[in-house]
Amino acid sequence: MPERTVAGLARIPGLPLTSYVVDFELAGNPAWAPALKTGELGVAGVPVTTFAFDITGHGFRDMGCTRQTAVITNLLKTSVTLTFAGTTPGVGGPVIDDVRSCLLVLCPPVS
């Protein structure tokens, strides 16, 4: 299993039995190998999705940020703790910025 370094926490208010869209900017630290930076998004410390970014062709002036999106479900809590953890070996992992969340409202199809 790759080493795991928790890099950031975000707490969002939550309602029980609701789903949320979480999106964030993803890039990678261009100063260190390997080129592929990996990580995971977790809820309450439990990984729910993984992400990866290849720094090839990018540097500090143009890090090549891409927007990533995940859907999470809150079962019984009144707040949700998101964790961002790097799984890239070594010291230079993924770079996370501009974390946003919103309530996911699913509408039934119109007939």
Tab-separated table of N, CA and C in Angstrom:
chain	number	residue	atom	x	y	z
A	1	MET	N	0.845	-1.175	0.000
A	1	MET	CA	0.000	0.000	0.000
A	1	MET	C	0.890	1.238	0.000
A	2	PRO	N	0.583	2.237	-0.845
A	2	PRO	CA	1.411	3.435	-0.858
A	2	PRO	C	1.275	4.196	0.457
A	3	GLU	N	2.333	4.959	0.765
A	3	GLU	CA	2.230	5.763	1.977
A	3	GLU	C	1.127	6.792	1.802
A	4	ARG	N	0.536	7.202	2.911
A	4	ARG	CA	-0.622	8.104	2.871
A	4	ARG	C	-0.336	9.265	3.803
A	5	THR	N	-0.396	10.483	3.280
A	5	THR	CA	-0.169	11.678	4.066
A	5	THR	C	-1.411	12.553	3.983
A	6	VAL	N	-2.064	12.778	5.122
A	6	VAL	CA	-3.240	13.643	5.122
A	6	VAL	C	-2.767	15.073	4.936
A	7	ALA	N	-3.269	15.699	3.876
A	7	ALA	CA	-2.793	17.020	3.501
A	7	ALA	C	-3.763	18.123	3.853
A	8	GLY	N	-5.021	17.826	4.034
A	8	GLY	CA	-5.970	18.890	4.310
A	8	GLY	C	-7.291	18.365	4.814
A	9	LEU	N	-7.957	19.199	5.578
A	9	LEU	CA	-9.275	18.873	6.108
A	9	LEU	C	-10.237	19.996	5.778
A	10	ALA	N	-11.469	19.669	5.514
A	10	ALA	CA	-12.510	20.660	5.316
A	10	ALA	C	-13.764	20.138	5.986
A	11	ARG	N	-14.418	20.965	6.770
A	11	ARG	CA	-15.667	20.563	7.421
A	11	ARG	C	-16.801	21.362	6.783
A	12	ILE	N	-17.820	20.638	6.321
A	12	ILE	CA	-18.976	21.309	5.727
A	12	ILE	C	-20.212	20.947	6.529
A	13	PRO	N	-21.152	21.894	6.667
A	13	PRO	CA	-22.396	21.553	7.366
A	13	PRO	C	-23.158	20.500	6.573
A	14	GLY	N	-23.826	19.621	7.254
A	14	GLY	CA	-24.511	18.547	6.549
A	14	GLY	C	-25.894	18.275	7.100
A	15	LEU	N	-26.685	17.654	6.296
A	15	LEU	CA	-27.996	17.167	6.688
A	15	LEU	C	-27.983	15.658	6.533
A	16	PRO	N	-28.552	14.938	7.490
A	16	PRO	CA	-28.585	13.482	7.363
A	16	PRO	C	-29.296	13.026	6.083
A	17	LEU	N	-28.822	11.923	5.534
A	17	LEU	CA	-29.401	11.285	4.356
A	17	LEU	C	-29.426	12.201	3.130
A	18	THR	N	-28.358	12.943	2.922
A	18	THR	CA	-28.244	13.817	1.763
A	18	THR	C	-26.925	13.553	1.050
A	19	SER	N	-26.892	13.907	-0.224
A	19	SER	CA	-25.665	13.772	-1.009
A	19	SER	C	-25.165	15.155	-1.397
A	20	TYR	N	-23.877	15.264	-1.546
A	20	TYR	CA	-23.235	16.531	-1.862
A	20	TYR	C	-22.262	16.350	-3.015
A	21	VAL	N	-22.146	17.367	-3.835
A	21	VAL	CA	-21.118	17.413	-4.863
A	21	VAL	C	-19.948	18.190	-4.270
A	22	VAL	N	-18.780	17.592	-4.314
A	22	VAL	CA	-17.559	18.254	-3.856
A	22	VAL	C	-16.674	18.415	-5.075
A	23	ASP	N	-16.220	19.644	-5.327
A	23	ASP	CA	-15.263	19.809	-6.416
A	23	ASP	C	-14.084	20.635	-5.934
A	24	PHE	N	-12.960	20.453	-6.622
A	24	PHE	CA	-11.711	21.080	-6.212
A	24	PHE	C	-10.769	21.156	-7.392
A	25	GLU	N	-9.801	22.060	-7.291
A	25	GLU	CA	-8.746	22.180	-8.298
A	25	GLU	C	-7.624	21.210	-7.937
A	26	LEU	N	-7.110	20.507	-8.933
A	26	LEU	CA	-6.042	19.534	-8.722
A	26	LEU	C	-4.876	19.843	-9.643
A	27	ALA	N	-3.685	19.850	-9.088
A	27	ALA	CA	-2.433	19.960	-9.839
A	27	ALA	C	-1.419	19.100	-9.095
A	28	GLY	N	-0.152	19.238	-9.450
A	28	GLY	CA	0.882	18.466	-8.776
A	28	GLY	C	2.110	19.306	-8.536
A	29	ASN	N	2.868	18.970	-7.513
A	29	ASN	CA	4.100	19.670	-7.195
A	29	ASN	C	5.131	19.360	-8.279
A	30	PRO	N	5.493	20.377	-9.105
A	30	PRO	CA	6.410	20.115	-10.216
A	30	PRO	C	7.877	19.998	-9.809
A	31	ALA	N	8.182	20.232	-8.545
A	31	ALA	CA	9.587	20.224	-8.110
A	31	ALA	C	10.126	18.831	-7.804
A	32	TRP	N	9.267	17.839	-7.674
A	32	TRP	CA	9.703	16.524	-7.224
A	32	TRP	C	9.117	15.417	-8.097
A	33	ALA	N	9.895	14.350	-8.261
A	33	ALA	CA	9.417	13.133	-8.918
A	33	ALA	C	8.599	12.355	-7.889
A	34	PRO	N	7.737	11.461	-8.359
A	34	PRO	CA	7.451	11.069	-9.726
A	34	PRO	C	6.508	12.062	-10.413
A	35	ALA	N	6.366	11.902	-11.728
A	35	ALA	CA	5.517	12.804	-12.506
A	35	ALA	C	4.037	12.615	-12.182
A	36	LEU	N	3.626	11.407	-11.871
A	36	LEU	CA	2.219	11.132	-11.564
A	36	LEU	C	1.981	11.309	-10.068
A	37	LYS	N	1.165	12.298	-9.726
A	37	LYS	CA	0.820	12.582	-8.332
A	37	LYS	C	-0.540	11.964	-8.042
A	38	THR	N	-0.652	11.229	-6.952
A	38	THR	CA	-1.894	10.536	-6.630
A	38	THR	C	-2.377	10.902	-5.232
A	39	GLY	N	-3.680	10.720	-5.024
A	39	GLY	CA	-4.248	10.997	-3.716
A	39	GLY	C	-5.653	10.454	-3.611
A	40	GLU	N	-6.259	10.746	-2.468
A	40	GLU	CA	-7.621	10.278	-2.241
A	40	GLU	C	-8.408	11.315	-1.442
A	41	LEU	N	-9.695	11.340	-1.719
A	41	LEU	CA	-10.646	12.157	-0.977
A	41	LEU	C	-11.387	11.219	-0.047
A	42	GLY	N	-11.460	11.586	1.226
A	42	GLY	CA	-12.155	10.761	2.190
A	42	GLY	C	-13.227	11.535	2.924
A	43	VAL	N	-14.148	10.801	3.509
A	43	VAL	CA	-15.184	11.370	4.364
A	43	VAL	C	-15.037	10.708	5.722
A	44	ALA	N	-14.839	11.535	6.741
A	44	ALA	CA	-14.637	11.039	8.107
A	44	ALA	C	-13.493	10.020	8.157
A	45	GLY	N	-12.464	10.265	7.367
A	45	GLY	CA	-11.288	9.403	7.376
A	45	GLY	C	-11.385	8.160	6.519
A	46	VAL	N	-12.513	7.940	5.863
A	46	VAL	CA	-12.706	6.761	5.012
A	46	VAL	C	-12.588	7.193	3.550
A	47	PRO	N	-11.637	6.620	2.796
A	47	PRO	CA	-11.491	7.006	1.387
A	47	PRO	C	-12.753	6.700	0.582
A	48	VAL	N	-13.180	7.694	-0.254
A	48	VAL	CA	-14.351	7.491	-1.097
A	48	VAL	C	-14.019	7.566	-2.580
A	49	THR	N	-12.923	8.228	-2.939
A	49	THR	CA	-12.503	8.284	-4.337
A	49	THR	C	-11.010	8.598	-4.401
A	50	THR	N	-10.411	8.235	-5.516
A	50	THR	CA	-9.000	8.542	-5.734
A	50	THR	C	-8.871	9.536	-6.875
A	51	PHE	N	-7.714	10.191	-6.958
A	51	PHE	CA	-7.452	11.115	-8.047
A	51	PHE	C	-5.976	11.055	-8.409
A	52	ALA	N	-5.667	11.515	-9.631
A	52	ALA	CA	-4.283	11.511	-10.106
A	52	ALA	C	-4.069	12.688	-11.046
A	53	PHE	N	-2.831	13.186	-11.081
A	53	PHE	CA	-2.464	14.300	-11.950
A	53	PHE	C	-1.042	14.069	-12.438
A	54	ASP	N	-0.828	14.191	-13.750
A	54	ASP	CA	0.498	14.048	-14.348
A	54	ASP	C	1.079	15.445	-14.572
A	55	ILE	N	2.241	15.724	-13.966
A	55	ILE	CA	2.841	17.062	-14.053
A	55	ILE	C	3.650	17.276	-15.325
A	56	THR	N	3.757	16.273	-16.175
A	56	THR	CA	4.540	16.394	-17.402
A	56	THR	C	4.085	17.607	-18.207
A	57	GLY	N	5.029	18.488	-18.550
A	57	GLY	CA	4.723	19.682	-19.323
A	57	GLY	C	4.259	20.864	-18.492
A	58	HIS	N	4.193	20.713	-17.175
A	58	HIS	CA	3.742	21.795	-16.300
A	58	HIS	C	4.876	22.239	-15.385
A	59	GLY	N	4.797	23.486	-14.929
A	59	GLY	CA	5.777	24.035	-13.999
A	59	GLY	C	5.086	24.979	-13.042
A	60	PHE	N	5.893	25.744	-12.285
A	60	PHE	CA	5.310	26.640	-11.284
A	60	PHE	C	4.516	27.782	-11.913
A	61	ARG	N	4.860	28.205	-13.121
A	61	ARG	CA	4.116	29.295	-13.778
A	61	ARG	C	2.811	28.824	-14.391
A	62	ASP	N	2.751	27.563	-14.793
A	62	ASP	CA	1.526	26.979	-15.346
A	62	ASP	C	1.396	25.567	-14.787
A	63	MET	N	0.718	25.457	-13.661
A	63	MET	CA	0.611	24.155	-13.005
A	63	MET	C	-0.436	23.259	-13.660
A	64	GLY	N	-1.261	23.820	-14.552
A	64	GLY	CA	-2.216	23.004	-15.298
A	64	GLY	C	-3.371	22.474	-14.475
A	65	CYS	N	-3.837	23.250	-13.528
A	65	CYS	CA	-4.926	22.806	-12.640
A	65	CYS	C	-6.130	22.293	-13.430
A	66	THR	N	-6.715	21.230	-12.927
A	66	THR	CA	-7.943	20.694	-13.502
A	66	THR	C	-8.979	20.576	-12.388
A	67	ARG	N	-10.240	20.782	-12.725
A	67	ARG	CA	-11.308	20.684	-11.729
A	67	ARG	C	-11.745	19.227	-11.636
A	68	GLN	N	-11.789	18.722	-10.418
A	68	GLN	CA	-12.211	17.354	-10.126
A	68	GLN	C	-13.535	17.404	-9.373
A	69	THR	N	-14.372	16.403	-9.568
A	69	THR	CA	-15.689	16.368	-8.924
A	69	THR	C	-15.938	14.986	-8.331
A	70	ALA	N	-16.529	14.982	-7.142
A	70	ALA	CA	-16.921	13.729	-6.496
A	70	ALA	C	-18.280	13.934	-5.836
A	71	VAL	N	-19.045	12.864	-5.725
A	71	VAL	CA	-20.329	12.902	-5.020
A	71	VAL	C	-20.169	12.077	-3.754
A	72	ILE	N	-20.546	12.684	-2.620
A	72	ILE	CA	-20.477	11.978	-1.344
A	72	ILE	C	-21.867	11.953	-0.730
A	73	THR	N	-22.112	10.969	0.115
A	73	THR	CA	-23.402	10.857	0.790
A	73	THR	C	-23.180	10.908	2.294
A	74	ASN	N	-23.954	11.740	2.953
A	74	ASN	CA	-23.917	11.883	4.401
A	74	ASN	C	-25.099	11.093	4.970
A	75	LEU	N	-24.800	10.102	5.790
A	75	LEU	CA	-25.881	9.277	6.303
A	75	LEU	C	-26.559	9.871	7.534
A	76	LEU	N	-25.816	10.096	8.613
A	76	LEU	CA	-26.469	10.474	9.860
A	76	LEU	C	-25.858	11.680	10.566
A	77	LYS	N	-24.886	12.330	10.013
A	77	LYS	CA	-24.183	13.417	10.699
A	77	LYS	C	-24.778	14.785	10.355
A	78	THR	N	-24.520	15.760	11.247
A	78	THR	CA	-24.935	17.132	10.982
A	78	THR	C	-23.801	17.949	10.384
A	79	SER	N	-22.634	17.332	10.224
A	79	SER	CA	-21.533	17.951	9.483
A	79	SER	C	-20.708	16.835	8.860
A	80	VAL	N	-19.967	17.178	7.828
A	80	VAL	CA	-19.164	16.207	7.086
A	80	VAL	C	-17.723	16.690	7.100
A	81	THR	N	-16.800	15.816	7.478
A	81	THR	CA	-15.378	16.155	7.451
A	81	THR	C	-14.742	15.496	6.238
A	82	LEU	N	-14.251	16.325	5.320
A	82	LEU	CA	-13.549	15.836	4.133
A	82	LEU	C	-12.061	15.788	4.436
A	83	THR	N	-11.398	14.751	3.963
A	83	THR	CA	-9.941	14.666	4.085
A	83	THR	C	-9.341	14.489	2.701
A	84	PHE	N	-8.263	15.208	2.455
A	84	PHE	CA	-7.487	15.055	1.237
A	84	PHE	C	-6.148	14.472	1.637
A	85	ALA	N	-5.813	13.327	1.075
A	85	ALA	CA	-4.571	12.649	1.434
A	85	ALA	C	-3.773	12.358	0.178
A	86	GLY	N	-2.481	12.629	0.242
A	86	GLY	CA	-1.581	12.284	-0.846
A	86	GLY	C	-1.114	10.853	-0.698
A	87	THR	N	-1.054	10.114	-1.802
A	87	THR	CA	-0.558	8.737	-1.772
A	87	THR	C	0.684	8.575	-2.647
A	88	THR	N	1.225	9.687	-3.134
A	88	THR	CA	2.439	9.652	-3.936
A	88	THR	C	3.636	9.412	-3.026
A	89	PRO	N	4.507	8.469	-3.358
A	89	PRO	CA	5.703	8.267	-2.537
A	89	PRO	C	6.591	9.514	-2.569
A	90	GLY	N	7.228	9.819	-1.457
A	90	GLY	CA	8.151	10.950	-1.407
A	90	GLY	C	7.503	12.213	-0.878
A	91	VAL	N	8.150	13.352	-1.162
A	91	VAL	CA	7.716	14.612	-0.555
A	91	VAL	C	6.862	15.488	-1.461
A	92	GLY	N	6.861	15.280	-2.762
A	92	GLY	CA	6.120	16.158	-3.679
A	92	GLY	C	4.895	15.492	-4.242
A	93	GLY	N	3.749	15.792	-3.671
A	93	GLY	CA	2.524	15.126	-4.091
A	93	GLY	C	1.556	16.042	-4.796
A	94	PRO	N	0.264	15.708	-4.724
A	94	PRO	CA	-0.756	16.521	-5.381
A	94	PRO	C	-0.928	17.870	-4.676
A	95	VAL	N	-1.452	18.831	-5.443
A	95	VAL	CA	-1.762	20.163	-4.918
A	95	VAL	C	-3.265	20.365	-5.058
A	96	ILE	N	-3.927	20.684	-3.935
A	96	ILE	CA	-5.385	20.859	-3.893
A	96	ILE	C	-5.689	22.326	-3.617
A	97	ASP	N	-6.682	22.874	-4.328
A	97	ASP	CA	-7.070	24.268	-4.117
A	97	ASP	C	-8.560	24.426	-4.403
A	98	ASP	N	-9.142	25.501	-3.910
A	98	ASP	CA	-10.498	25.926	-4.245
A	98	ASP	C	-11.535	24.811	-4.048
A	99	VAL	N	-11.598	24.261	-2.825
A	99	VAL	CA	-12.553	23.200	-2.505
A	99	VAL	C	-13.939	23.819	-2.337
A	100	ARG	N	-14.922	23.237	-3.009
A	100	ARG	CA	-16.310	23.709	-2.933
A	100	ARG	C	-17.238	22.516	-2.741
A	101	SER	N	-18.364	22.776	-2.105
A	101	SER	CA	-19.358	21.713	-1.963
A	101	SER	C	-20.743	22.321	-2.094
A	102	CYS	N	-21.679	21.526	-2.573
A	102	CYS	CA	-23.069	21.973	-2.639
A	102	CYS	C	-23.974	20.758	-2.530
A	103	LEU	N	-25.180	21.001	-2.071
A	103	LEU	CA	-26.177	19.961	-1.925
A	103	LEU	C	-26.576	19.440	-3.300
A	104	LEU	N	-26.605	18.138	-3.450
A	104	LEU	CA	-27.027	17.525	-4.703
A	104	LEU	C	-28.523	17.266	-4.629
A	105	VAL	N	-29.263	17.880	-5.519
A	105	VAL	CA	-30.708	17.706	-5.561
A	105	VAL	C	-31.041	16.876	-6.802
A	106	LEU	N	-31.619	15.731	-6.579
A	106	LEU	CA	-31.994	14.858	-7.680
A	106	LEU	C	-33.492	15.016	-7.938
A	107	CYS	N	-33.824	15.404	-9.142
A	107	CYS	CA	-35.225	15.603	-9.497
A	107	CYS	C	-35.740	14.398	-10.278
A	108	PRO	N	-36.963	13.982	-10.037
A	108	PRO	CA	-37.512	12.876	-10.812
A	108	PRO	C	-37.721	13.285	-12.264
A	109	PRO	N	-37.643	12.342	-13.182
A	109	PRO	CA	-37.858	12.691	-14.594
A	109	PRO	C	-39.268	13.200	-14.826
A	110	VAL	N	-39.378	14.126	-15.747
A	110	VAL	CA	-40.692	14.664	-16.111
A	110	VAL	C	-41.279	13.785	-17.202
A	111	SER	N	-42.535	13.352	-17.015
A	111	SER	CA	-43.132	12.469	-18.023
A	111	SER	C	-44.081	13.220	-18.917
